[in-house]
mmCIF file of C-alpha atoms in Angstrom:
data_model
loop_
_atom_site.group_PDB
_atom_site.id
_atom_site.type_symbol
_atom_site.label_atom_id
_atom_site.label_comp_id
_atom_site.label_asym_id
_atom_site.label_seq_id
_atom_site.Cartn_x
_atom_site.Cartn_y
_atom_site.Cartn_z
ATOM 1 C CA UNK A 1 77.661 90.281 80.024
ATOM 2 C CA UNK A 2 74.681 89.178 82.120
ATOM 3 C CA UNK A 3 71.463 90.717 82.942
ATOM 4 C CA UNK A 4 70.370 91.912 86.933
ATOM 5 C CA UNK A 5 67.129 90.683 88.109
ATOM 6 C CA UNK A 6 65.859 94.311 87.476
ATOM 7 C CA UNK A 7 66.798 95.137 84.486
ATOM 8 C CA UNK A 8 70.559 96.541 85.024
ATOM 9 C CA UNK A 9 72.769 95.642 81.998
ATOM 10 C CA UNK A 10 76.655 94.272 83.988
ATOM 11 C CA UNK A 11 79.538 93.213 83.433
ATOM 12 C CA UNK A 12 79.735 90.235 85.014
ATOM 13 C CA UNK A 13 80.974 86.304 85.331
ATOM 14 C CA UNK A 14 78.609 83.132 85.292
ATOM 15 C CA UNK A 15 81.155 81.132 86.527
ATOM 16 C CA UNK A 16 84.884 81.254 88.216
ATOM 17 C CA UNK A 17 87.470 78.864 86.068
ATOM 18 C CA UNK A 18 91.309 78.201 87.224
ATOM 19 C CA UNK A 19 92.857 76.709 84.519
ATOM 20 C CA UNK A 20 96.596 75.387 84.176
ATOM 21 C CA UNK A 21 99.146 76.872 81.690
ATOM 22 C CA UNK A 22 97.716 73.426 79.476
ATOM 23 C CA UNK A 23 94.325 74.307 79.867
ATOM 24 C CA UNK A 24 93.194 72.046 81.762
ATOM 25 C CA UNK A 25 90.469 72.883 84.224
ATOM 26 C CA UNK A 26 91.753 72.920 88.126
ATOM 27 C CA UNK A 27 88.668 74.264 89.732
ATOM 28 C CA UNK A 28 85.325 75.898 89.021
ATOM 29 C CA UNK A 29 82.557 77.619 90.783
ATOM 30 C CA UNK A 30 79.308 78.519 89.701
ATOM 31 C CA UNK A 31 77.272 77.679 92.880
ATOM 32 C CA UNK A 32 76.789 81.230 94.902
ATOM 33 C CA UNK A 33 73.591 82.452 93.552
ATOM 34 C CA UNK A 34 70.043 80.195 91.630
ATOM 35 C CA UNK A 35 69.871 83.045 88.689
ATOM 36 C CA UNK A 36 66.000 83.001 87.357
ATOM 37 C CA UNK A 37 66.976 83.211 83.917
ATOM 38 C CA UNK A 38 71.141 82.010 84.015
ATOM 39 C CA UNK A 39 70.625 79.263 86.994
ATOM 40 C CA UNK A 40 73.449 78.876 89.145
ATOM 41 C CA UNK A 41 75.883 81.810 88.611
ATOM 42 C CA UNK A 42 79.034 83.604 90.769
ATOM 43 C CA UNK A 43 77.521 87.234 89.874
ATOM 44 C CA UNK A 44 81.706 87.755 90.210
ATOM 45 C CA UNK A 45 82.523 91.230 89.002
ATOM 46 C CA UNK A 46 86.246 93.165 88.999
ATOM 47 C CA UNK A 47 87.840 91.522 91.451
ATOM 48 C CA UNK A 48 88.611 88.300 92.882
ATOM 49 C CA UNK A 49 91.523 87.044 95.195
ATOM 50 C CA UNK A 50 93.046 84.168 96.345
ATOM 51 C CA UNK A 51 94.305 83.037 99.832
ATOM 52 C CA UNK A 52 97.717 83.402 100.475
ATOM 53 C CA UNK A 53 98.379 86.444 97.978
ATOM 54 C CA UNK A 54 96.323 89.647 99.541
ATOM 55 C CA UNK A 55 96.158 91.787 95.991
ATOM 56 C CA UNK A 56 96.310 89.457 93.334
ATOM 57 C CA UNK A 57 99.859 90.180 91.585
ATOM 58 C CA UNK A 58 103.303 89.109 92.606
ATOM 59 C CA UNK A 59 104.895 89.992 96.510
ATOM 60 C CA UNK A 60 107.725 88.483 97.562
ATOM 61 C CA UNK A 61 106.912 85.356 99.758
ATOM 62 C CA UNK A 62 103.234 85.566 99.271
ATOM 63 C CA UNK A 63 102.127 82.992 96.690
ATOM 64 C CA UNK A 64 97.679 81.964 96.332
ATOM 65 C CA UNK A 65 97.299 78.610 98.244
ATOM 66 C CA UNK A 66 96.393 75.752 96.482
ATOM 67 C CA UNK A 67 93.655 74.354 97.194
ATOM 68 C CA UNK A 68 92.482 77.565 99.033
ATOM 69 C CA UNK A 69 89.875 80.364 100.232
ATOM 70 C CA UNK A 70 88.461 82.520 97.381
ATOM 71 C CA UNK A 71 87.252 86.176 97.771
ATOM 72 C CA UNK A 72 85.040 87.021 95.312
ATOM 73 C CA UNK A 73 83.789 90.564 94.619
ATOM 74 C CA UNK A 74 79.928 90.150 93.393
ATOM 75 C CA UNK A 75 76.955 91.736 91.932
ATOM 76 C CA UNK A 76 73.221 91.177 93.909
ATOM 77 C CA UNK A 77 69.887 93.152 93.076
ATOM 78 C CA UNK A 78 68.182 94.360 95.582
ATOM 79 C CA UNK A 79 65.478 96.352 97.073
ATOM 80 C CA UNK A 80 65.820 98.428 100.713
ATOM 81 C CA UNK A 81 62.999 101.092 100.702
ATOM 82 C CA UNK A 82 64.710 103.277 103.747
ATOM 83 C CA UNK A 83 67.613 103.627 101.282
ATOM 84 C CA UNK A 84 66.572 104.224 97.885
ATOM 85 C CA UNK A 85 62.784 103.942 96.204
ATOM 86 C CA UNK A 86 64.101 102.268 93.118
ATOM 87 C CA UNK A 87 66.002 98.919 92.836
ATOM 88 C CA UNK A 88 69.659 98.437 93.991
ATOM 89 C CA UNK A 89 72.618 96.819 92.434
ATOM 90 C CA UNK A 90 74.379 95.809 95.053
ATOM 91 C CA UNK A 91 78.242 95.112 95.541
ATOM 92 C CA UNK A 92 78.629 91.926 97.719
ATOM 93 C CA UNK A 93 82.137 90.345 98.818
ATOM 94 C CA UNK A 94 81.823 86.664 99.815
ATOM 95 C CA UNK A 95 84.117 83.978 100.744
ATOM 96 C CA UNK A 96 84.246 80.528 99.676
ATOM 97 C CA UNK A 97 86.615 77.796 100.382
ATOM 98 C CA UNK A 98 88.171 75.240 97.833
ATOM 99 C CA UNK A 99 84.769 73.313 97.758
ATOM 100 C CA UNK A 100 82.328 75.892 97.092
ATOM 101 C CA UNK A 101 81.381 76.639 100.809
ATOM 102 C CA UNK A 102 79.837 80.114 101.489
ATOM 103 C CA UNK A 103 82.327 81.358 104.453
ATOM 104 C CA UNK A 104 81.065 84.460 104.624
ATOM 105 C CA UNK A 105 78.670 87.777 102.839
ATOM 106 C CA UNK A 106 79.111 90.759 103.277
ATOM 107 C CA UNK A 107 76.643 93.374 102.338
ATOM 108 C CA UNK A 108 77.217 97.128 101.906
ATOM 109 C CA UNK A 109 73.636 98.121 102.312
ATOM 110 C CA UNK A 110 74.240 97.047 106.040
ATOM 111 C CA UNK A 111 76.602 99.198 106.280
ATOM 112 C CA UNK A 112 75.041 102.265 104.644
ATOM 113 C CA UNK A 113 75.212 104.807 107.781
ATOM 114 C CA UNK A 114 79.309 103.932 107.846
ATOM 115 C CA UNK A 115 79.890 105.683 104.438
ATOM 116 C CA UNK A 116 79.412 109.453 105.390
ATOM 117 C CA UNK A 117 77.043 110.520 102.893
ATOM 118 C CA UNK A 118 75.637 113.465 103.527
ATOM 119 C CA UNK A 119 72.114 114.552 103.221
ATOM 120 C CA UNK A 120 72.257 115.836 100.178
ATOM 121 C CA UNK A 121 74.076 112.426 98.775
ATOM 122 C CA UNK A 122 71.289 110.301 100.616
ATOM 123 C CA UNK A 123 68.876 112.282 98.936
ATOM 124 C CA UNK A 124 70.504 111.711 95.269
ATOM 125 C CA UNK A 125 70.880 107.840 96.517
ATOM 126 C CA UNK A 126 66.947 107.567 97.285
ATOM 127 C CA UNK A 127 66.319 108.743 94.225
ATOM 128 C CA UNK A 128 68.634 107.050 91.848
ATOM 129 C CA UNK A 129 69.071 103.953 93.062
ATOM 130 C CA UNK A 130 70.901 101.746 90.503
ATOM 131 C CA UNK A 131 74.380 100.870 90.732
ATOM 132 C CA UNK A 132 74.928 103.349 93.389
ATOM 133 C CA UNK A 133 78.217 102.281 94.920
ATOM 134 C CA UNK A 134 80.054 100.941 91.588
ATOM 135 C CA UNK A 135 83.181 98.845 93.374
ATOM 136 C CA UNK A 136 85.800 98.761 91.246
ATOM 137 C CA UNK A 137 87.956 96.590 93.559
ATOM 138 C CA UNK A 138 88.807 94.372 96.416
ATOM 139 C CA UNK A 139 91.348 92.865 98.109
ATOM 140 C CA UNK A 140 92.519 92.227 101.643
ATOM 141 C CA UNK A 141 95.409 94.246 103.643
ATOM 142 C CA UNK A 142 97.323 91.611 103.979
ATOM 143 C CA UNK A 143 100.806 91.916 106.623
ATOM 144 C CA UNK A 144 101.425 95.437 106.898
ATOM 145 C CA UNK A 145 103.038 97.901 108.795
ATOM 146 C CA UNK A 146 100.063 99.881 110.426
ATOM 147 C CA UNK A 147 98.754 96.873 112.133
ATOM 148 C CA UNK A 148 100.915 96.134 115.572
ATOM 149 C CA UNK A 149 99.349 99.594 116.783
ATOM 150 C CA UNK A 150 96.107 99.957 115.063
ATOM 151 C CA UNK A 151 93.749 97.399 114.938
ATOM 152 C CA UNK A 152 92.062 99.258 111.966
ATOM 153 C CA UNK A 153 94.997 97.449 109.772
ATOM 154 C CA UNK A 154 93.920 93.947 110.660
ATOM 155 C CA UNK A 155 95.921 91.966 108.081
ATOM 156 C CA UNK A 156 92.618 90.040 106.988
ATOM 157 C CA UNK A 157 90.442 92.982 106.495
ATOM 158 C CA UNK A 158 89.424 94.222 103.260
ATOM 159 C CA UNK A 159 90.046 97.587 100.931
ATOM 160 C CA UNK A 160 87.482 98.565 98.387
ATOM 161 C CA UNK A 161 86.963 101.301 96.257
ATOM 162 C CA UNK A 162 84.140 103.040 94.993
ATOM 163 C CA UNK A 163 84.468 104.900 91.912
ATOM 164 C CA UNK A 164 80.859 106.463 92.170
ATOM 165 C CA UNK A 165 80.787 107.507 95.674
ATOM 166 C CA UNK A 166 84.559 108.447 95.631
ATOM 167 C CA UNK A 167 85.893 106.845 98.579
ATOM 168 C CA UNK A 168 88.268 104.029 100.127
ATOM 169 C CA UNK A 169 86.971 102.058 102.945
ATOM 170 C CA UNK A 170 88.744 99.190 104.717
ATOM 171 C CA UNK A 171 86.082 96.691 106.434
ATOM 172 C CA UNK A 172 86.626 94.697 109.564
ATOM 173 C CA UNK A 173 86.920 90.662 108.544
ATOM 174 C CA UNK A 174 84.789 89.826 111.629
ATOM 175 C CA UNK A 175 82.518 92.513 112.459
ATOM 176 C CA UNK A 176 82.248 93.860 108.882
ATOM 177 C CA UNK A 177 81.898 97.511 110.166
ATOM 178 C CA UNK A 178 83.870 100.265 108.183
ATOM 179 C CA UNK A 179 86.723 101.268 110.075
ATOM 180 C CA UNK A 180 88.792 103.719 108.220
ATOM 181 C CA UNK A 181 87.758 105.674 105.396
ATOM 182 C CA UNK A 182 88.597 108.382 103.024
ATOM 183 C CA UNK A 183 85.752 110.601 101.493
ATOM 184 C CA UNK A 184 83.239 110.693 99.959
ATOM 185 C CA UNK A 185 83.733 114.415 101.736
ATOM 186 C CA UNK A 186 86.923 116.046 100.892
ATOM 187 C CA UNK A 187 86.230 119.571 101.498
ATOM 188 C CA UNK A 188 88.466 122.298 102.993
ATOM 189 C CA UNK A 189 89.668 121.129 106.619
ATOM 190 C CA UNK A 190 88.548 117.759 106.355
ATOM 191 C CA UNK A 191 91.446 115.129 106.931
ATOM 192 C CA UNK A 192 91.413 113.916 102.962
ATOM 193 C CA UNK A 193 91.306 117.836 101.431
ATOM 194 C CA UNK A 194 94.800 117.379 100.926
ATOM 195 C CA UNK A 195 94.604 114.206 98.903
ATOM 196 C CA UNK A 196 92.328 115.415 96.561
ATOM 197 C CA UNK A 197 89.150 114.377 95.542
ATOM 198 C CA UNK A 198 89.588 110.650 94.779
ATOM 199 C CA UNK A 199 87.297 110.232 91.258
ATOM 200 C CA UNK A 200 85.856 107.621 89.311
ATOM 201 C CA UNK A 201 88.954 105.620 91.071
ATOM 202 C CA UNK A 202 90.063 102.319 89.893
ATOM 203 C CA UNK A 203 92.408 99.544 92.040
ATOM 204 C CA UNK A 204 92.397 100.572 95.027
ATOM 205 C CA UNK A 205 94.907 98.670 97.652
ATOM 206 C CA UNK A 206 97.475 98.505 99.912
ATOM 207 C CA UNK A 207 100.935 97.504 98.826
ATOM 208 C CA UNK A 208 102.063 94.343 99.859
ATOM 209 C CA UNK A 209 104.839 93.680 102.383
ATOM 210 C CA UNK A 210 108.415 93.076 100.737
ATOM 211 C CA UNK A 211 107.291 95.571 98.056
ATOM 212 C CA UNK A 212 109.086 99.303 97.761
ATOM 213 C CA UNK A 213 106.258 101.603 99.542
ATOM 214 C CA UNK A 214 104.328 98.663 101.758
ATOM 215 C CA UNK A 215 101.658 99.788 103.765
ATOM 216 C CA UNK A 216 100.371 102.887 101.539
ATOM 217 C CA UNK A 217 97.368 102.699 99.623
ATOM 218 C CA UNK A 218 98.238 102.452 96.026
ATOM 219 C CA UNK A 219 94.966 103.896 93.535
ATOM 220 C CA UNK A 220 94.459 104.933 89.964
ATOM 221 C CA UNK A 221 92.521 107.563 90.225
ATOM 222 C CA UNK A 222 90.632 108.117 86.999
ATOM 223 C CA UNK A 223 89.530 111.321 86.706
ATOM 224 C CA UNK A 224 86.068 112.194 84.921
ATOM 225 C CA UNK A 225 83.377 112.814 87.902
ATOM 226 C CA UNK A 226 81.688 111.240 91.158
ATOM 227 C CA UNK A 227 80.097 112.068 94.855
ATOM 228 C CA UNK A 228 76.494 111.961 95.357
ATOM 229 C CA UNK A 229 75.211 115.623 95.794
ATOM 230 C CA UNK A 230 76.934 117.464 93.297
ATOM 231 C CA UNK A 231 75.533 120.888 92.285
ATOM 232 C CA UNK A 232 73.794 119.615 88.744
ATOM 233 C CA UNK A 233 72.728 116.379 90.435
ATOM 234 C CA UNK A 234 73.500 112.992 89.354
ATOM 235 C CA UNK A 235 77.389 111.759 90.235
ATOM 236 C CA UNK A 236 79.041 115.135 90.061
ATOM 237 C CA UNK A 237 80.133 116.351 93.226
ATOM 238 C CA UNK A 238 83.908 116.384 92.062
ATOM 239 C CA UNK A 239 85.127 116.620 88.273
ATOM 240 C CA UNK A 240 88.211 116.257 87.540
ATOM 241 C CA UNK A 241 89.186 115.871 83.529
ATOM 242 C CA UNK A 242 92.726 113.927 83.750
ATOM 243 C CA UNK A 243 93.561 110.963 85.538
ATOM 244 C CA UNK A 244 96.712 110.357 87.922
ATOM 245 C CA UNK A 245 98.274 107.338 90.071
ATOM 246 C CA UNK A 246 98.453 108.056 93.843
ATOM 247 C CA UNK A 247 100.321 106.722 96.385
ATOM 248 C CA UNK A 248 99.618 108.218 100.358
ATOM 249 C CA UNK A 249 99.993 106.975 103.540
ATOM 250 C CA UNK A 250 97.005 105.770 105.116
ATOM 251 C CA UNK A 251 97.631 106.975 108.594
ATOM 252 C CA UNK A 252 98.623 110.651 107.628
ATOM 253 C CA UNK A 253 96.867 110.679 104.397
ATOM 254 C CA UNK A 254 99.548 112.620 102.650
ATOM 255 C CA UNK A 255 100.647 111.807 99.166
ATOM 256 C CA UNK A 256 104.009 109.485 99.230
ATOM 257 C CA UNK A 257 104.115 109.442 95.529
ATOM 258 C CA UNK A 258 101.818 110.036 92.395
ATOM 259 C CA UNK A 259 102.084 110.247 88.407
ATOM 260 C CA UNK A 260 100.023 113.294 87.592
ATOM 261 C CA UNK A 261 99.718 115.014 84.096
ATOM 262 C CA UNK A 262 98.503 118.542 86.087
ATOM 263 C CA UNK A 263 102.702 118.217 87.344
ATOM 264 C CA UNK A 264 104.035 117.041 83.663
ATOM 265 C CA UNK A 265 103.912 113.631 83.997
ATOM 266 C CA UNK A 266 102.747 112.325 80.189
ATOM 267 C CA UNK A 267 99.642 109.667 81.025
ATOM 268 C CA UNK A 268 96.831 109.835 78.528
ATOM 269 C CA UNK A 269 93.581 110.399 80.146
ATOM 270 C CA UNK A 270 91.293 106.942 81.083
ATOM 271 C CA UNK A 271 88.533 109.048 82.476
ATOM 272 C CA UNK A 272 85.434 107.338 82.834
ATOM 273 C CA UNK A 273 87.082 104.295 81.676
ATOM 274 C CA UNK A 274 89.564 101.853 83.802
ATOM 275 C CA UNK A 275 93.226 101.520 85.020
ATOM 276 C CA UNK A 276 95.303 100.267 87.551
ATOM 277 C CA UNK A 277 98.674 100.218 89.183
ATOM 278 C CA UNK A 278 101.177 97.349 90.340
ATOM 279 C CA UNK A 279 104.016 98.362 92.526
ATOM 280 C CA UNK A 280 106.894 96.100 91.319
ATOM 281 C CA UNK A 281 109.874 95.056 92.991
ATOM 282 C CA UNK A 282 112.461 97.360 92.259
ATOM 283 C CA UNK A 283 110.358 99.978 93.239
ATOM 284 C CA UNK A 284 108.871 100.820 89.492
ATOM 285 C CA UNK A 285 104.991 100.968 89.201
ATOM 286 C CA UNK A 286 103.112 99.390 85.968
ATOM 287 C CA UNK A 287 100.132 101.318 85.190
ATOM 288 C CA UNK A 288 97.380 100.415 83.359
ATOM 289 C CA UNK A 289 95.610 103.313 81.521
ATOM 290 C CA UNK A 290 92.604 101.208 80.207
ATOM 291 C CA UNK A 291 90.843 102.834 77.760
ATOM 292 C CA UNK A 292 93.745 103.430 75.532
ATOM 293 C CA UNK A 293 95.108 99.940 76.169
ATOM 294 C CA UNK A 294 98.171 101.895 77.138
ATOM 295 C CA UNK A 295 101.009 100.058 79.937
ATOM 296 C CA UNK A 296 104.020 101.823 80.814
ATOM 297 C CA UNK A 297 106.328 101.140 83.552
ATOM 298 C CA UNK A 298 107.674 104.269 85.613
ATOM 299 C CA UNK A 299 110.782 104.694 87.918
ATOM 300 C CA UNK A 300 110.322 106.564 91.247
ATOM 301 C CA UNK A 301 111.786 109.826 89.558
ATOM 302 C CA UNK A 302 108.413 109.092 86.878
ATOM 303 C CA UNK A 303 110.533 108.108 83.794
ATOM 304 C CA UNK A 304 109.055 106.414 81.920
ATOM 305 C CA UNK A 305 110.986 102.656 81.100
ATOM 306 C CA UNK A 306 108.672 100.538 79.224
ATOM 307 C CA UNK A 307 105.481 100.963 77.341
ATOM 308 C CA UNK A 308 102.755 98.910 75.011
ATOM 309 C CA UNK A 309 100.065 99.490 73.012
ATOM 310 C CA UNK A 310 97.536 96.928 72.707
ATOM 311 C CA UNK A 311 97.658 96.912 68.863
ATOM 312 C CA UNK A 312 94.904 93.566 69.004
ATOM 313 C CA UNK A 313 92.238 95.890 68.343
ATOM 314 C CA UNK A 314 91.459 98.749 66.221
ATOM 315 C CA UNK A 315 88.615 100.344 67.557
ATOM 316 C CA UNK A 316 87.800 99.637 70.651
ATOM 317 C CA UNK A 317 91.571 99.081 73.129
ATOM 318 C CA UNK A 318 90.306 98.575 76.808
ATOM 319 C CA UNK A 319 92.509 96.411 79.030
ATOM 320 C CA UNK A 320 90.547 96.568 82.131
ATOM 321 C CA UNK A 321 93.983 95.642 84.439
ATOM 322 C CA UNK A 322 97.761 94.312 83.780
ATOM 323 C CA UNK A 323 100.190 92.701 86.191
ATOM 324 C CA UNK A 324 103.582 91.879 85.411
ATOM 325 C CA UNK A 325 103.849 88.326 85.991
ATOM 326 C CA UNK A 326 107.255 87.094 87.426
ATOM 327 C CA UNK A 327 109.572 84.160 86.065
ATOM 328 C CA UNK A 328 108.978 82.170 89.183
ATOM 329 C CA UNK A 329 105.175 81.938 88.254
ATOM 330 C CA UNK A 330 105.522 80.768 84.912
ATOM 331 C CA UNK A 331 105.692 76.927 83.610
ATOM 332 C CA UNK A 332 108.888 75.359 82.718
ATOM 333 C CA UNK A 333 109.181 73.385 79.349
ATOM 334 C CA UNK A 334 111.707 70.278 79.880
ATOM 335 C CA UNK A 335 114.721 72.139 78.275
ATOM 336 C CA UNK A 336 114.673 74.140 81.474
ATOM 337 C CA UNK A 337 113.746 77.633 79.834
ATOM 338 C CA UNK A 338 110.249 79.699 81.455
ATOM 339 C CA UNK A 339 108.225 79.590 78.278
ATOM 340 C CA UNK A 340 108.572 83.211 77.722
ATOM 341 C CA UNK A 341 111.853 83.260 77.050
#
């Protein structure tokens, strides 16, 4: 837990640490941003990724490079009078290679026309301010079926999610310009009404190739309430009081696949809390519903295979994300045997 420039209480990391299945320390980073009060910090928050693996857990063939590029997903305070008339915290993504080199910022607030707020949202925005996009994840596209005919789908441009604006943008790696989008507008005849309001969403991304459903966007969409402009103000546009898992096809934008309690699929509601989901390789999806500390692992006919409770805490259960880890990226002792088994 660190504190923002301007007051903002986050969750976030002084410093990025690799460590080896011994311990020991492989690499560290620290150097992005001179803190007044923290000195040199990564401001890292929910998401970081490494080259050579697009979303962080396991895809057949696509392993992080070592040494190699880091994404990091990042908290900055700022101030941008045309936009709001109270300090920002910001959402950056930067790049930085093996030794610590900046590659690359990009800044939302840049972007802020590219979003398709509304007036009414832009209004709430000026007069908020705060932690007024809330990313809750990031991660490139990686190879992918859309991208041979649309450009859009550039394998190195990146998905993130907002879980207080309620939408999904992908952002060109060169230009940085938002160039596909759904919400923050899903109202009757717009291309997304079908979808559903996408709110408080957690995870966001795109399914990695050599994994059952590549190429759709995979979300857990947590339920509770977001969208700028809602009728009582504040982050209440949409409300929705369950979560569900959604899968849909980023081209059509129809639903491939979800896990929703509104169709009698049992998942305990994470609200305003976190989740996520992994698509694993035969075709099963581990979700994560956080505040519960709940995992289960579904088929694609939603039975449910596998589950675990963190019993490690009494009171308070969270688990912000779970992957399931294959064999392959585990140590070996010198008996030959993973260590988990």
């Amino acid at each position: 837990m660190g504190q923002g420039y301007v007051g903002f209480p986050i969750m976030e990391t002084n410093s990025l640490v690799q460590e080896a299945w011994d311990g020991t320390v492989e690499w560290t980073f620290s150097e992005w941003e001179n803190h007044p009060t923290r000195g040199w910090v990564a401001r890292m928050q929910r998401d970081t990724q490494r080259e050579g693996n697009p979303v962080g857990y396991h895809a057949p063939g696509q392993d992080p490079v070592q040494p190699g590029n880091t994404l990091v997903l990042a908290h900055a305070d700022e101030m941008r009078p045309a936009i709001s008339e109270r300090a920002l915290l910001n959402d950056i993504i930067y790049e930085i290679d093996w030794d610590g080199n900046t590659l690359f910022e990009w800044n939302p607030l840049d972007h802020f026309d590219e979003f398709g707020f509304d007036l009414e949202a832009q209004a709430e925005i000026y007069a908020t301010g705060g932690d007024w996009l809330h990313t809750t994840s990031m991660s490139r596209l990686g190879e992918n079926r859309h991208y041979s005919g649309d450009t859009r789908f550039h394998p190195m441009n990146m998905i993130i999610g907002s879980a207080t604006a309620g939408f999904i943008a992908i952002i060109d790696h060169q230009t940085g310009t938002v160039v596909w989008r759904v919400g923050p507008d899903y109202s009757p005849g717009m291309p997304e009404a079908d979808l559903g309001p996408l709110i408080n969403m957690h995870h966001a991304h795109m399914v990695p190739a050599g994994l059952p459903g590549e190429g759709n966007v995979l979300v857990f969409d947590n339920g509770w309430k977001s969208g700028y402009g809602g009728p009582t103000g504040g982050i209440s546009k949409y409300t929705r009081d369950h979560s569900r898992v959604v899968e849909f096809d980023p081209q059509s934008l129809q639903i491939v696949w979800d896990y929703d309690p509104a169709k009698g699929d049992p998942l305990p509601n994470s609200l305003r809390g976190t989740g996520s989901a992994q698509r694993l390789p035969n075709g099963n999806t581990l979700i994560t519903s956080g505040m519960q500390g709940l995992l289960l692992e579904v088929t694609p006919a939603k039975q449910v295979v596998w589950e675990y409770y963190n019993s490690y805490a009494t009171i308070f259960r969270l688990i912000y994300r779970a992957y399931r880890v294959p064999p392959e990226w585990l140590p070996v002792n010198p008996a030959g045997y993973a260590l988990w088994e």
